[in-house]
Amino acid sequence: MVFITDYQLFQLKSIELLQRDPAKTRYALKHRHSDNEAVIKVTNDVECYQFRINDSNAELAHDFIRDITFIFMKVAANRKGDDVGAGGGAFEEKKGGKNKKKGGKK
């Protein structure tokens, strides 16, 4: 895990990581009340970048969370036709056959 102190570099590395491997990249925000600071972590299980948030850079952190959430949503929308949901699984519509009611009046 790498703690990056420069916000611009952290943002750049995070977006690069997301673009390289959007299916595995995720982020987490952890807040410690005792120290009054938080840590944003972006990882894909191979690389991990962290940025420490304190009172002096709290506004940057809020902007980053908003931006990275938007980017994740955009990537997910672009993957609509990809393997997410394409395999069907529980949401696949059954073809053939009729829905039969069980019990109740006929």
C-alpha positions as a Markdown table, in Angstrom:
| # | Residue | x | y | z |
|---|---|---|---|---|
| 1 | Met | 0.0 | 0.0 | 0.0 |
| 2 | Val | 1.3 | 3.4 | -1.0 |
| 3 | Phe | 0.3 | 6.6 | 0.8 |
| 4 | Ile | 0.3 | 9.4 | -1.7 |
| 5 | Thr | 0.6 | 12.9 | -0.2 |
| 6 | Asp | 0.0 | 14.9 | -3.4 |
| 7 | Tyr | -3.8 | 15.0 | -4.2 |
| 8 | Gln | -3.3 | 15.5 | -7.9 |
| 9 | Leu | -1.0 | 12.5 | -8.2 |
| 10 | Phe | -3.5 | 10.4 | -6.1 |
| 11 | Gln | -6.3 | 11.4 | -8.4 |
| 12 | Leu | -4.3 | 10.6 | -11.5 |
| 13 | Lys | -3.2 | 7.2 | -10.3 |
| 14 | Ser | -6.7 | 6.3 | -9.1 |
| 15 | Ile | -8.2 | 7.1 | -12.5 |
| 16 | Glu | -5.5 | 5.2 | -14.3 |
| 17 | Leu | -6.1 | 2.2 | -12.1 |
| 18 | Leu | -9.8 | 2.3 | -12.8 |
| 19 | Gln | -9.3 | 2.6 | -16.6 |
| 20 | Arg | -6.9 | -0.3 | -16.6 |
| 21 | Asp | -9.1 | -2.7 | -14.7 |
| 22 | Pro | -12.6 | -1.4 | -14.2 |
| 23 | Ala | -14.1 | -4.7 | -13.1 |
| 24 | Lys | -11.8 | -5.2 | -10.1 |
| 25 | Thr | -11.1 | -1.6 | -9.1 |
| 26 | Arg | -12.9 | -0.3 | -6.0 |
| 27 | Tyr | -12.5 | 2.4 | -3.4 |
| 28 | Ala | -13.1 | 2.7 | 0.3 |
| 29 | Leu | -13.3 | 5.5 | 2.7 |
| 30 | Lys | -12.4 | 4.9 | 6.4 |
| 31 | His | -12.8 | 7.5 | 9.1 |
| 32 | Arg | -11.1 | 7.5 | 12.5 |
| 33 | His | -12.9 | 9.6 | 15.0 |
| 34 | Ser | -10.1 | 9.5 | 17.5 |
| 35 | Asp | -7.6 | 11.2 | 15.1 |
| 36 | Asn | -10.3 | 13.2 | 13.2 |
| 37 | Glu | -8.9 | 12.0 | 9.9 |
| 38 | Ala | -10.0 | 9.7 | 7.1 |
| 39 | Val | -8.2 | 7.6 | 4.4 |
| 40 | Ile | -9.4 | 7.0 | 0.9 |
| 41 | Lys | -8.1 | 3.8 | -0.6 |
| 42 | Val | -8.3 | 2.8 | -4.3 |
| 43 | Thr | -7.3 | -0.8 | -5.2 |
| 44 | Asn | -7.6 | -3.6 | -7.7 |
| 45 | Asp | -6.0 | -6.2 | -5.4 |
| 46 | Val | -2.7 | -5.8 | -7.1 |
| 47 | Glu | -2.0 | -2.1 | -6.7 |
| 48 | Cys | -3.3 | 0.0 | -3.8 |
| 49 | Tyr | -3.1 | 3.8 | -3.4 |
| 50 | Gln | -4.1 | 5.7 | -0.3 |
| 51 | Phe | -4.7 | 9.3 | 0.5 |
| 52 | Arg | -4.9 | 10.7 | 4.0 |
| 53 | Ile | -7.6 | 13.3 | 4.7 |
| 54 | Asn | -7.3 | 15.8 | 7.5 |
| 55 | Asp | -8.8 | 19.3 | 8.2 |
| 56 | Ser | -6.4 | 21.0 | 5.7 |
| 57 | Asn | -7.4 | 18.9 | 2.7 |
| 58 | Ala | -11.0 | 17.9 | 3.5 |
| 59 | Glu | -12.5 | 19.9 | 0.6 |
| 60 | Leu | -10.3 | 18.0 | -1.8 |
| 61 | Ala | -11.4 | 14.7 | -0.4 |
| 62 | His | -15.1 | 15.6 | -0.9 |
| 63 | Asp | -14.4 | 16.6 | -4.5 |
| 64 | Phe | -12.5 | 13.3 | -5.1 |
| 65 | Ile | -15.3 | 11.2 | -3.6 |
| 66 | Arg | -17.8 | 12.9 | -5.9 |
| 67 | Asp | -15.6 | 12.6 | -8.9 |
| 68 | Ile | -14.5 | 9.0 | -8.5 |
| 69 | Thr | -18.1 | 8.0 | -7.8 |
| 70 | Phe | -19.2 | 9.6 | -11.0 |
| 71 | Ile | -16.4 | 7.9 | -12.9 |
| 72 | Phe | -17.3 | 4.5 | -11.4 |
| 73 | Met | -20.9 | 5.0 | -12.5 |
| 74 | Lys | -19.8 | 6.1 | -16.0 |
| 75 | Val | -17.6 | 3.0 | -16.4 |
| 76 | Ala | -20.4 | 0.8 | -15.2 |
| 77 | Ala | -22.8 | 2.3 | -17.7 |
| 78 | Asn | -20.3 | 1.7 | -20.5 |
| 79 | Arg | -20.0 | -1.9 | -19.5 |
| 80 | Lys | -23.7 | -2.5 | -19.8 |
| 81 | Gly | -23.3 | -4.9 | -22.7 |
| 82 | Asp | -20.3 | -6.6 | -21.1 |
| 83 | Asp | -20.4 | -9.7 | -18.9 |
| 84 | Val | -22.3 | -7.8 | -16.1 |
| 85 | Gly | -25.9 | -9.1 | -16.4 |
| 86 | Ala | -25.3 | -10.6 | -19.9 |
| 87 | Gly | -25.0 | -14.1 | -18.5 |
| 88 | Gly | -28.5 | -14.0 | -17.1 |
| 89 | Gly | -28.4 | -15.9 | -13.9 |
| 90 | Ala | -31.3 | -15.1 | -11.6 |
| 91 | Phe | -32.5 | -12.2 | -13.9 |
| 92 | Glu | -32.6 | -14.2 | -17.1 |
| 93 | Glu | -36.1 | -14.3 | -18.6 |
| 94 | Lys | -37.4 | -17.9 | -18.9 |
| 95 | Lys | -38.5 | -18.8 | -22.4 |
| 96 | Gly | -41.3 | -21.1 | -23.2 |
| 97 | Gly | -43.8 | -22.5 | -20.7 |
| 98 | Lys | -46.5 | -20.6 | -19.0 |
| 99 | Asn | -46.6 | -19.2 | -15.5 |
| 100 | Lys | -48.9 | -21.4 | -13.5 |
| 101 | Lys | -50.6 | -20.2 | -10.3 |
| 102 | Lys | -50.3 | -22.5 | -7.3 |
| 103 | Gly | -53.3 | -22.7 | -5.0 |
| 104 | Gly | -56.1 | -20.2 | -4.8 |
| 105 | Lys | -59.4 | -20.3 | -6.6 |
| 106 | Lys | -59.7 | -21.4 | -10.2 |
